[in-house]
PDB file of C-alpha atoms in Angstrom:
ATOM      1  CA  UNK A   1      69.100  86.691 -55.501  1.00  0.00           C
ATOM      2  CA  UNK A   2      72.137  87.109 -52.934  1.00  0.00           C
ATOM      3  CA  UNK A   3      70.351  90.290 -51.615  1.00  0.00           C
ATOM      4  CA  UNK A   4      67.316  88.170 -50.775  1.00  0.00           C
ATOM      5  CA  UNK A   5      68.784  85.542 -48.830  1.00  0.00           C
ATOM      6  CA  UNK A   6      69.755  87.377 -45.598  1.00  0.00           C
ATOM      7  CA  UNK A   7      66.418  89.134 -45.668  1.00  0.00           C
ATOM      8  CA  UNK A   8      65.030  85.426 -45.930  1.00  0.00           C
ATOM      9  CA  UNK A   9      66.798  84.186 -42.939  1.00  0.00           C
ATOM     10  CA  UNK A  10      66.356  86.946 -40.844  1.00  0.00           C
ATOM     11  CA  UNK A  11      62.913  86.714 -41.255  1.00  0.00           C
ATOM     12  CA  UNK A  12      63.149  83.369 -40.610  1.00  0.00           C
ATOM     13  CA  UNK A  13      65.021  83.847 -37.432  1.00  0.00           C
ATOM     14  CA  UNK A  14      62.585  86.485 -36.183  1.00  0.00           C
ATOM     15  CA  UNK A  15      59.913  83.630 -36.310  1.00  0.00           C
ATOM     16  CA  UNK A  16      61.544  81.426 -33.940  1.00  0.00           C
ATOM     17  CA  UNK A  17      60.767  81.667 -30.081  1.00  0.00           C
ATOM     18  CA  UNK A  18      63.881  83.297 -28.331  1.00  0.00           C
ATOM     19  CA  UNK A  19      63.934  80.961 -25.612  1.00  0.00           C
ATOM     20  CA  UNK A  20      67.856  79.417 -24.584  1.00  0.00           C
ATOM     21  CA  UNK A  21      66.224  75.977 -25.271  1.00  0.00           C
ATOM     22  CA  UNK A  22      65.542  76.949 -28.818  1.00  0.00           C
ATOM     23  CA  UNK A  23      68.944  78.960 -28.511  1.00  0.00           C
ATOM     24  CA  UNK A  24      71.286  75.893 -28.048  1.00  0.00           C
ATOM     25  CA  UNK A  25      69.289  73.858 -30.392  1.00  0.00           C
ATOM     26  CA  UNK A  26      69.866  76.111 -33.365  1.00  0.00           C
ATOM     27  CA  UNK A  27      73.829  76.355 -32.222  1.00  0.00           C
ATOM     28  CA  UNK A  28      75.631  73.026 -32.677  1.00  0.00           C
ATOM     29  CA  UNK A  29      78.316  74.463 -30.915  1.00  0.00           C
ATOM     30  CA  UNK A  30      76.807  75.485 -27.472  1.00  0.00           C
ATOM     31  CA  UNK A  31      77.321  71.807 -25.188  1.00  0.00           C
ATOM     32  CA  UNK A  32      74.011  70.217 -24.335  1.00  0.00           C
ATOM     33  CA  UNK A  33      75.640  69.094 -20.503  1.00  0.00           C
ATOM     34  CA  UNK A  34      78.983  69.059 -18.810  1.00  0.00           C
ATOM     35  CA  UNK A  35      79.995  65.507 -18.658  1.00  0.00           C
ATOM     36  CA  UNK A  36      80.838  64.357 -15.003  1.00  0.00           C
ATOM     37  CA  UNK A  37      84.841  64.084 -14.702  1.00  0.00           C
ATOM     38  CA  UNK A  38      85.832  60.279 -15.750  1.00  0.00           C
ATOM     39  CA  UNK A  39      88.069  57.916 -13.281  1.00  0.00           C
ATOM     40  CA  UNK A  40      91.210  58.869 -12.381  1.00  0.00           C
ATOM     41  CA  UNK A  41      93.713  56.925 -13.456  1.00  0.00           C
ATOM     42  CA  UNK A  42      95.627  55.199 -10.923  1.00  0.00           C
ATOM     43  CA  UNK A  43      99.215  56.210 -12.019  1.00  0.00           C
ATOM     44  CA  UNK A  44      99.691  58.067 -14.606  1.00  0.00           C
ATOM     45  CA  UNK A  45     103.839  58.458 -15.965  1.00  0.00           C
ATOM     46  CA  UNK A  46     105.164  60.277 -18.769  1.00  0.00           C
ATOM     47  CA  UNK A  47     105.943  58.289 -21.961  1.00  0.00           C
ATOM     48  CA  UNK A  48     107.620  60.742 -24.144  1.00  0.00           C
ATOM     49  CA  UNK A  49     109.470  63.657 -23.258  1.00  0.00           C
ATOM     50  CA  UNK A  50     109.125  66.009 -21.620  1.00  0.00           C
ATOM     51  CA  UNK A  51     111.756  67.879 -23.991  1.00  0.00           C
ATOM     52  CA  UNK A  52     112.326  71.530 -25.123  1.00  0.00           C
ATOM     53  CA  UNK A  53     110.296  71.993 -28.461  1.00  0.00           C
ATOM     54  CA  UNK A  54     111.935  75.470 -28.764  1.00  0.00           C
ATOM     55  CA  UNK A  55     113.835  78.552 -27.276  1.00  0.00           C
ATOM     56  CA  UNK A  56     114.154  81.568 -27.938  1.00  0.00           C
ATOM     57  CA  UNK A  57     115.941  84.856 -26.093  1.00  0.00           C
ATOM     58  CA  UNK A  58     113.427  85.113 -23.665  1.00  0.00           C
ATOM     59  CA  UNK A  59     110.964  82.615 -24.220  1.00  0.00           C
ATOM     60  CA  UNK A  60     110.588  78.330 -23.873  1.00  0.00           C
ATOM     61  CA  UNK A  61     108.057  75.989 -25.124  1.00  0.00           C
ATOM     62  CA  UNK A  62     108.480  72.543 -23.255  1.00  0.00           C
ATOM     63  CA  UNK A  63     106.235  69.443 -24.436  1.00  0.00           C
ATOM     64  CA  UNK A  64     105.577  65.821 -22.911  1.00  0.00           C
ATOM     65  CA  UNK A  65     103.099  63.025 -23.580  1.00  0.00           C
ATOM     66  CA  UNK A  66     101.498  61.269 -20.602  1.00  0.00           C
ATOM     67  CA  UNK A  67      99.154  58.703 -20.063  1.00  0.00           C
ATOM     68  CA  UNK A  68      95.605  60.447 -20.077  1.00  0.00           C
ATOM     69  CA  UNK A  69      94.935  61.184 -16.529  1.00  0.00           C
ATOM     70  CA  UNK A  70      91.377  61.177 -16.408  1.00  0.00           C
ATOM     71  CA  UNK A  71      89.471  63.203 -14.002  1.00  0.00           C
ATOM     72  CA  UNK A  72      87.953  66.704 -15.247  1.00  0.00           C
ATOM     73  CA  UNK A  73      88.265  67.655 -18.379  1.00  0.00           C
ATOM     74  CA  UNK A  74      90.069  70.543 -17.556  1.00  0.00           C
ATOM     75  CA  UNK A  75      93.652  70.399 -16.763  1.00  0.00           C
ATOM     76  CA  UNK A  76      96.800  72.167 -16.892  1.00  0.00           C
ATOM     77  CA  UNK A  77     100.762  71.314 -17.817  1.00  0.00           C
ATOM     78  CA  UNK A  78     102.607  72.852 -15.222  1.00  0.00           C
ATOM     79  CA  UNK A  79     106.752  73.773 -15.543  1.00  0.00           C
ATOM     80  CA  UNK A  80     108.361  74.200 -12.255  1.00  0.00           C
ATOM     81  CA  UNK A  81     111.433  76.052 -13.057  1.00  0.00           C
ATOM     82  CA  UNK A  82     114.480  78.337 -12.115  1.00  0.00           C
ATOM     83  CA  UNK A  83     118.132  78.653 -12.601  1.00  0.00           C
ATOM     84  CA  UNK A  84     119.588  76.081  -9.790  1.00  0.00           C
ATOM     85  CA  UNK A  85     118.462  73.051 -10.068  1.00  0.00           C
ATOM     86  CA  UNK A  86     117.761  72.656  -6.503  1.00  0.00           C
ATOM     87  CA  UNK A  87     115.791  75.765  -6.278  1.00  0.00           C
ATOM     88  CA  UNK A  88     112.821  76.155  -9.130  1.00  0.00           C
ATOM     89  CA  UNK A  89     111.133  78.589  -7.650  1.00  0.00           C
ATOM     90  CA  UNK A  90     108.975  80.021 -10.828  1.00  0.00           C
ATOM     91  CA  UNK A  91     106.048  78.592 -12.716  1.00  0.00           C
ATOM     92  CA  UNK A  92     104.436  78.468 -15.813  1.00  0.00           C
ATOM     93  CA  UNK A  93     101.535  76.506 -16.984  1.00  0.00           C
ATOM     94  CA  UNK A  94      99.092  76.240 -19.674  1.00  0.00           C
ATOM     95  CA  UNK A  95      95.405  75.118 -19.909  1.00  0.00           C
ATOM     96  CA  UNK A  96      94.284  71.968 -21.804  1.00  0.00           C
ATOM     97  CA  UNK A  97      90.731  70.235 -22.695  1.00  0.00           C
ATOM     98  CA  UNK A  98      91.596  66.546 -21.888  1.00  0.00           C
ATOM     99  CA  UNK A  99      90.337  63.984 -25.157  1.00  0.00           C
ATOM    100  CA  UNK A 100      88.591  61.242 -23.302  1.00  0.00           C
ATOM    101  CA  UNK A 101      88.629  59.225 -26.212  1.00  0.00           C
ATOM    102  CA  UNK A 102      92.126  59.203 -26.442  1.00  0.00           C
ATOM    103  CA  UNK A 103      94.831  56.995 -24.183  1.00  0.00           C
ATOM    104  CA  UNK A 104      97.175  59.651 -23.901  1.00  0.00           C
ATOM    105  CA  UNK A 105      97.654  63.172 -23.499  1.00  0.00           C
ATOM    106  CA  UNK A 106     100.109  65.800 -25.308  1.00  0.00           C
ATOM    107  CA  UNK A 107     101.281  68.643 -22.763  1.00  0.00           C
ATOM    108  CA  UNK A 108     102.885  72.095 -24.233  1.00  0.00           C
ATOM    109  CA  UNK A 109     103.711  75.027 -22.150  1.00  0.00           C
ATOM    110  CA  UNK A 110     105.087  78.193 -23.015  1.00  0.00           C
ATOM    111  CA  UNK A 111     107.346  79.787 -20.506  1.00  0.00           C
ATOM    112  CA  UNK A 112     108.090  83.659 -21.023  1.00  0.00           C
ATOM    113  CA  UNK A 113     109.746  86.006 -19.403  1.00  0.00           C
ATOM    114  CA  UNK A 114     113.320  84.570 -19.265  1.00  0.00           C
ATOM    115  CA  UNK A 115     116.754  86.198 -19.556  1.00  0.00           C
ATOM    116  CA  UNK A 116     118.695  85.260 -22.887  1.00  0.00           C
ATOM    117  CA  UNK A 117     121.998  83.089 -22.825  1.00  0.00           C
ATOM    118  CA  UNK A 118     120.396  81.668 -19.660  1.00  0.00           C
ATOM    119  CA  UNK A 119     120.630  78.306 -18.553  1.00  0.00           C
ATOM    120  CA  UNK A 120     117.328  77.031 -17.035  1.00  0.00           C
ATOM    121  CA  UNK A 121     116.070  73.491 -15.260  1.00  0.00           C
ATOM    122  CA  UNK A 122     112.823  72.516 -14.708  1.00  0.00           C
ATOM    123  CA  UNK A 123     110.674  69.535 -14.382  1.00  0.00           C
ATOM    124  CA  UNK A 124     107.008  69.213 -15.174  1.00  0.00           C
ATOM    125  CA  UNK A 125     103.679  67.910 -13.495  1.00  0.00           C
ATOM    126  CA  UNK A 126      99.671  67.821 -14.424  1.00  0.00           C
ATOM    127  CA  UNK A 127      96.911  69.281 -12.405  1.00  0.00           C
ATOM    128  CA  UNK A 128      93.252  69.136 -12.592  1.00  0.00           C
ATOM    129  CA  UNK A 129      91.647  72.517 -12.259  1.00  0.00           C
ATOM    130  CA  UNK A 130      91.213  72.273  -8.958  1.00  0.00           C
ATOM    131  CA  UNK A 131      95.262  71.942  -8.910  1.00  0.00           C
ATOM    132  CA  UNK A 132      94.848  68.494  -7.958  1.00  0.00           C
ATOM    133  CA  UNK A 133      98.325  66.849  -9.117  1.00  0.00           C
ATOM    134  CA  UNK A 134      97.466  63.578 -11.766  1.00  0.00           C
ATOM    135  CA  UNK A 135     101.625  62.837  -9.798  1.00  0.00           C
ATOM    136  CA  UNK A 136     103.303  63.215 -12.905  1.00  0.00           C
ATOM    137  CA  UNK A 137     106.731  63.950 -11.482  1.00  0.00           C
ATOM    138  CA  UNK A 138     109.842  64.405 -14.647  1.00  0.00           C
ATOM    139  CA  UNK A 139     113.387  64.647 -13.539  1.00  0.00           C
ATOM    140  CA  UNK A 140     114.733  67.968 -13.658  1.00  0.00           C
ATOM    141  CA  UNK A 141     116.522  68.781 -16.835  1.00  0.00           C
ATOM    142  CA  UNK A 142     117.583  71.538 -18.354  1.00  0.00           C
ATOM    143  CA  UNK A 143     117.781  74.235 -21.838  1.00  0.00           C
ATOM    144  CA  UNK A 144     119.657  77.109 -22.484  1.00  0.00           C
ATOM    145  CA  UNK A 145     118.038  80.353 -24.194  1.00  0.00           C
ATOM    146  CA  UNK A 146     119.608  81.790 -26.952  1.00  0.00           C
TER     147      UNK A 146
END
């Protein structure tokens, strides 16, 4: 019986018209359209963090919740950072799918590539992926790796 079944839906499958219409209809996964981007909010502030969720020797994750931005879909968290606080000269971001159903947005970015026992500051911002700031501006603050 279980050696019949793939035969069955292969056969099936060879049936069908291999059009991309008839493609994306069998795949509930594929997206039917790109929503246009939604309203920008008109300020959008951090209400939680942002705060070190963990370091390591040479590595830092650093999180913070904002008000959803709006706009694309498709932003990033951005970490401006460095090892004087008046000069962060290095950056790290990471991509994230904005929820438009939700009023607020969870940021996380990983940030590799640093020297243990190091004392680092940094402050954070959004962009759309255009690198449009959403003018999410932290203080700078600071971690030390292990």
């Amino acid at each position: 019986m279980n050696a019949i079944l793939p035969k069955l839906i292969i056969a099936a499958a060879m049936t069908l018209p291999f059009s991309t219409t008839s493609m994306a209809q069998l795949n509930p996964y594929t997206p039917k359209e790109i929503p246009p981007p939604t309203k920008r909010a008109t300020r959008v502030h951090i209400t939680q963090g942002p705060e070190l969720e963990s370091a390591r020797s040479h590595s830092a994750i650093i999180r913070w919740t904002s008000k959803n931005p709006g706009g694309s879909d498709e932003h990033f968290g951005v970490v401006t950072y460095g090892t004087d606080p008046t000069n962060l000269s290095q950056t790290a971001k990471s991509h994230i799918r904005l929820n438009r159903q939700h009023p607020y947005t969870v940021f996380r970015v990983w940030v590799d590539g640093l020297q243990a026992g190091t004392t680092y500051y940094y402050k954070v911002d959004s962009v759309e992926a255009d690198g449009a700031s959403d003018g999410v501006k932290s203080p700078v603050k600071s971690f030390t790796t292990r």
